[in-house]
Coordinates of C-alpha atoms in Angstrom, one line a residue:
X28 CA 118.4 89.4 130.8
X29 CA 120.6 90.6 128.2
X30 CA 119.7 90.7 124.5
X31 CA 121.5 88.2 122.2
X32 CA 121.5 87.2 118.6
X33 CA 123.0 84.4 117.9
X34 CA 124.9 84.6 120.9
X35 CA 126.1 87.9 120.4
X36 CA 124.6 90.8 122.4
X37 CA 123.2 93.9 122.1
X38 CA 124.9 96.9 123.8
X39 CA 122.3 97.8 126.7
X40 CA 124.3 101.1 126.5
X41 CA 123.7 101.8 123.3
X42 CA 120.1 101.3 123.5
X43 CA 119.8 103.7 126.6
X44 CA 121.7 106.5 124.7
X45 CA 119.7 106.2 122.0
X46 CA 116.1 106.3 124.0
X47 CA 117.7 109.5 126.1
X48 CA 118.3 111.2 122.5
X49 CA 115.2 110.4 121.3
X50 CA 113.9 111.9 124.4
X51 CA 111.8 109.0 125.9
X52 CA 109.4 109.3 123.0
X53 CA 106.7 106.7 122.7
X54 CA 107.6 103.2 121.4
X55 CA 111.3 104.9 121.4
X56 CA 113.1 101.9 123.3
X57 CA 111.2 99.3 121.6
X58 CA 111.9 100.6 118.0
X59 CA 115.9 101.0 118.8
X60 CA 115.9 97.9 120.1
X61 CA 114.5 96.4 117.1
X62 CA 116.4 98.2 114.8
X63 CA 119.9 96.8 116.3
X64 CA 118.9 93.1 116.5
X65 CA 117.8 93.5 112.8
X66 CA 121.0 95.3 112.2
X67 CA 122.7 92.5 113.7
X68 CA 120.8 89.9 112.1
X69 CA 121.4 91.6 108.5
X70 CA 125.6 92.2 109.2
X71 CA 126.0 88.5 110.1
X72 CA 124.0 87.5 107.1
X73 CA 126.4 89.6 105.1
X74 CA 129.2 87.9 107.1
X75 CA 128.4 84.4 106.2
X76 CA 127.3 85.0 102.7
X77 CA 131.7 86.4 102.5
X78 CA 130.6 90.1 103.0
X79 CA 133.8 91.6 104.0
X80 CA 133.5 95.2 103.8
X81 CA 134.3 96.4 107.3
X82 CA 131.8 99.2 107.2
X83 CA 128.6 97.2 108.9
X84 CA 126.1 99.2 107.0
X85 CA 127.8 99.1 103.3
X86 CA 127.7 95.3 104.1
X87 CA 124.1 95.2 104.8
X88 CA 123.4 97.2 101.3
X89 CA 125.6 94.9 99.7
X90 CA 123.8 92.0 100.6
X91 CA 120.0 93.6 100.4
X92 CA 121.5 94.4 96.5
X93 CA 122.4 90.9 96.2
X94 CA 118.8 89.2 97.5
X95 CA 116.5 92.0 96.8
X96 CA 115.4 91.4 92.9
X97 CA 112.0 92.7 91.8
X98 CA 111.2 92.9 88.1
X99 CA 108.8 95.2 86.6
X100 CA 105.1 95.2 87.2
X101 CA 103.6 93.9 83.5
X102 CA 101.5 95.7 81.5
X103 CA 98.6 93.8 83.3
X104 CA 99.7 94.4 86.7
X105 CA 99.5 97.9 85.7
X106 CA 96.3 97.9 84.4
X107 CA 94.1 96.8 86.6
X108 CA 95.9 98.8 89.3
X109 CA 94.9 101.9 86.7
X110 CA 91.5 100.5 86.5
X111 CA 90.9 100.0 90.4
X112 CA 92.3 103.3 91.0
X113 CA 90.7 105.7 89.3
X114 CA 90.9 108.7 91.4
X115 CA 94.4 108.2 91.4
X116 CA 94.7 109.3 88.0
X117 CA 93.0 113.0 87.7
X118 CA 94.6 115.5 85.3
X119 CA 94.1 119.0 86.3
X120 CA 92.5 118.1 89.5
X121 CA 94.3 119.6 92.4
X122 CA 94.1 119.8 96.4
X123 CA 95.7 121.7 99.3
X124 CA 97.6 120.0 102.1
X125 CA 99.9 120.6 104.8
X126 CA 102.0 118.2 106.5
X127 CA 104.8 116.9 108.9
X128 CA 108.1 115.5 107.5
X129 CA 110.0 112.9 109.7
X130 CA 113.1 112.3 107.6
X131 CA 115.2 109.2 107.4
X132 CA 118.4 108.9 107.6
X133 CA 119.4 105.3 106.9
X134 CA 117.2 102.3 106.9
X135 CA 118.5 101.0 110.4
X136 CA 117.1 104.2 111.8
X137 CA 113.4 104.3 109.9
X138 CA 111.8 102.3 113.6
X139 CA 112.9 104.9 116.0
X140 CA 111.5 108.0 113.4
X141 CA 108.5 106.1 113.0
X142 CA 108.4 105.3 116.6
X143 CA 108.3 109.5 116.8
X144 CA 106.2 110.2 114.5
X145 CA 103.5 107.3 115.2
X146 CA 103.4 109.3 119.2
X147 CA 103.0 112.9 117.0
X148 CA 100.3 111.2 114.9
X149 CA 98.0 110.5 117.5
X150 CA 98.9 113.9 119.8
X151 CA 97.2 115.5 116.1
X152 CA 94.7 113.5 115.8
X153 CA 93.3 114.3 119.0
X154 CA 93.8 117.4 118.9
X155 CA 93.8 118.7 115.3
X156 CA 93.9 122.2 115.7
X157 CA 97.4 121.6 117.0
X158 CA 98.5 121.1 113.4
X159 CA 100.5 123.9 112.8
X160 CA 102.0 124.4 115.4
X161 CA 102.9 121.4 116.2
X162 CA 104.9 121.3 112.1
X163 CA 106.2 124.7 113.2
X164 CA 108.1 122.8 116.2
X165 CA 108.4 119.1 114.6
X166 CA 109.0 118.9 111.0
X167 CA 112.1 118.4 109.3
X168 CA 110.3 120.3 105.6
X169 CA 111.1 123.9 105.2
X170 CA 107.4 123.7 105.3
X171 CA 107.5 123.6 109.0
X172 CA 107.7 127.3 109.6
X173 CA 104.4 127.8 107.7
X174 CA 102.6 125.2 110.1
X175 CA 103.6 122.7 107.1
X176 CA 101.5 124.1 104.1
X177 CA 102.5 122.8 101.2
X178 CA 99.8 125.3 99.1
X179 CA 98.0 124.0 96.1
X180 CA 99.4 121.0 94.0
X181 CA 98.5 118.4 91.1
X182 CA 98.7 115.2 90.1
X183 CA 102.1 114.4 89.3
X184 CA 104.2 117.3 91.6
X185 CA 104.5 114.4 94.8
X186 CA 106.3 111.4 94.9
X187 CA 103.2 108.5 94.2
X188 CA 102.5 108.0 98.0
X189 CA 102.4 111.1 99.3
X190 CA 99.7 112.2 96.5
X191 CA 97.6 109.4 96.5
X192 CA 97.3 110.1 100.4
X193 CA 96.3 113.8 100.1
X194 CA 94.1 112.8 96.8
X195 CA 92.6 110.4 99.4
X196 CA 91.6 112.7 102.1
X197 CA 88.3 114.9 102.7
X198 CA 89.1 118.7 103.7
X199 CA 90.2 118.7 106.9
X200 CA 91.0 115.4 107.2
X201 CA 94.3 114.1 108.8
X202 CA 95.4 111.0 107.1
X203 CA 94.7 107.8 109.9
X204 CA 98.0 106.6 109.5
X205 CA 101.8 107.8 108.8
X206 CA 102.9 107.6 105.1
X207 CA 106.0 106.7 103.9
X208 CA 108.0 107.9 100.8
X209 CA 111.5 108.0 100.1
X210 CA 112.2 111.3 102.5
X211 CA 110.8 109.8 105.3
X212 CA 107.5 109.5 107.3
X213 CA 104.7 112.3 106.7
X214 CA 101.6 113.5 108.8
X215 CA 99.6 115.2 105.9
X216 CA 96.0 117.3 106.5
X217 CA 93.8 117.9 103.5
X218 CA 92.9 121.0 102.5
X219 CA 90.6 122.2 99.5
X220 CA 89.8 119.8 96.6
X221 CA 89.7 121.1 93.2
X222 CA 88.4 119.1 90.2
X223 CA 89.8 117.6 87.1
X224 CA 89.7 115.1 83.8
X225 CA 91.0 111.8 83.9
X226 CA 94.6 110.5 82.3
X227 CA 94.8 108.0 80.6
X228 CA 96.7 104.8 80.9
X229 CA 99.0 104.9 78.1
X230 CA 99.7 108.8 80.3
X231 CA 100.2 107.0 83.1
X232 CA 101.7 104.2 82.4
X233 CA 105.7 105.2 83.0
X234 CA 104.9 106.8 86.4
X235 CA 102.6 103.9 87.6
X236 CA 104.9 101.1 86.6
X237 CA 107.8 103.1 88.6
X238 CA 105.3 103.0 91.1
X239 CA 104.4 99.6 91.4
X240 CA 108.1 98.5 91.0
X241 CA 108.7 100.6 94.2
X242 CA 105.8 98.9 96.0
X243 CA 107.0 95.1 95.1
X244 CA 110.5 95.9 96.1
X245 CA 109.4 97.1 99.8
X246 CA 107.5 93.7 100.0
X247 CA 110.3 92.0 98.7
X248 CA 112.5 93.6 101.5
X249 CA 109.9 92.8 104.2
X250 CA 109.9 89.6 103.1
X251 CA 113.5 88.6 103.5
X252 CA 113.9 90.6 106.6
X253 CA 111.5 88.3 107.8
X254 CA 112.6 85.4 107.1
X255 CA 116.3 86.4 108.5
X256 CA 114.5 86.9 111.9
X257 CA 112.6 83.9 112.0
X258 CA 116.2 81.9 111.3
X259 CA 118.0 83.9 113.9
X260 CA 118.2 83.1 117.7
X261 CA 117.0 86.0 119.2
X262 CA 117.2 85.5 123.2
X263 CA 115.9 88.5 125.9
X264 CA 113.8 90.4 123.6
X265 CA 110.7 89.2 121.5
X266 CA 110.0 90.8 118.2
X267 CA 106.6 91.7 116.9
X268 CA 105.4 89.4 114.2
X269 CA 104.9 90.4 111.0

């Protein structure tokens, strides 16, 4: 049965190239045919809202710009993330990690990297002493041709979710689930901890509240894609919920 949204299909063909590129990975047809429903979904959006820039995926920006309006985390909201988090917030303290970069490309193409890097994921975790090599052969960091070390770093050098995931870990330890920042998905293993003082808010409080704001804007996206799916007929595929 052929896919349809709205009434308009989705090129079968396209799919199959797209799984045969991604070479059969796991979860690789599923993902690609997510991502092109919600691409369609999101370009007829941007047509019926008078979106008429011709290039498909400058309309979908245009129209994520226009609905996707988070304002900044208060000085409360900061707070008691601050005071919840502590170990988040460790001057001097430092650990060693390595890890495997899946980058991103555009958002219509962030399902079928995480579809790849989900089936990676769980080929490390089983088999852990594969780590290296398998960076060597998979990740798209320079980093990859030292098996992914990244060497010793503080608080404050990584981008907010990458740190508090390797801040997170015990030696040894590869994190349980893929984490996300702005370069992509990352597979990260702990290495040595080294100790530290705590910073204090009024330190903290620029790079948290960027933080935060970054966090309420990915639910804020999640949300309205959501809610574009559940409008739209989707016929010959069904999506996960939420």
């Amino acid at each position: 049965m052929a896919i349809t949204v709205n009434g308009v299909a989705i090129n079968e063909a396209e799919i199959n190239e797209a799984v045969e590129q991604a070479n059969d990975a796991p979860g690789a047809r599923d993902a690609i045919t997510q991502e092109l429903i919600l691409r369609e979904v999101l370009t007829q959006q941007a047509r019926k809202e008078g979106i008429t820039n011709p290039d498909a995926d400058a309309a979908i920006g245009e129209l994520l710009d226009s609905h996707i309006k988070v304002e900044a985390p208060s000085e409360e909201e900061c707070r008691r993330f601050y005071d919840e988090n502590p170990q988040s917030f460790m001057r001097g303290e430092q650990v060693e990690a390595a890890h495997i970069l899946f980058a991103v490309e555009d958002a219509t193409s962030a399902g079928l990297v995480r579809a790849r890097a989900e089936g990676v994921l769980a080929e490390v975790k089983a088999e852990p002493y594969k780590f290296a090599a398998v960076a060597r052969e998979q990740s798209a960091c320079p980093s990859g041709k030292q098996g992914g070390e990244l060497g010793r770093f503080g608080r404050g050098q990584m981008v907010p979710e990458f740190e508090a995931a390797a801040f997170s870990l015990k030696e040894g330890e590869i994190s349980p689930e893929l984490v996300e920042t702005q370069f992509g998905f990352h597979i990260i293993k702990a290495g040595a901890r080294h100790g530290g003082e705590k910073v204090s808010f009024d330190e903290a409080r620029e790079r948290l509240t960027g933080f935060l704001a970054e966090m309420a804007n990915r639910r804020a996206l999640s949300g309205y894609l959501n809610q574009l799916v559940s409008e739209a007929k989707v016929e010959g595929y069904t999506l996960p919920t939420a």
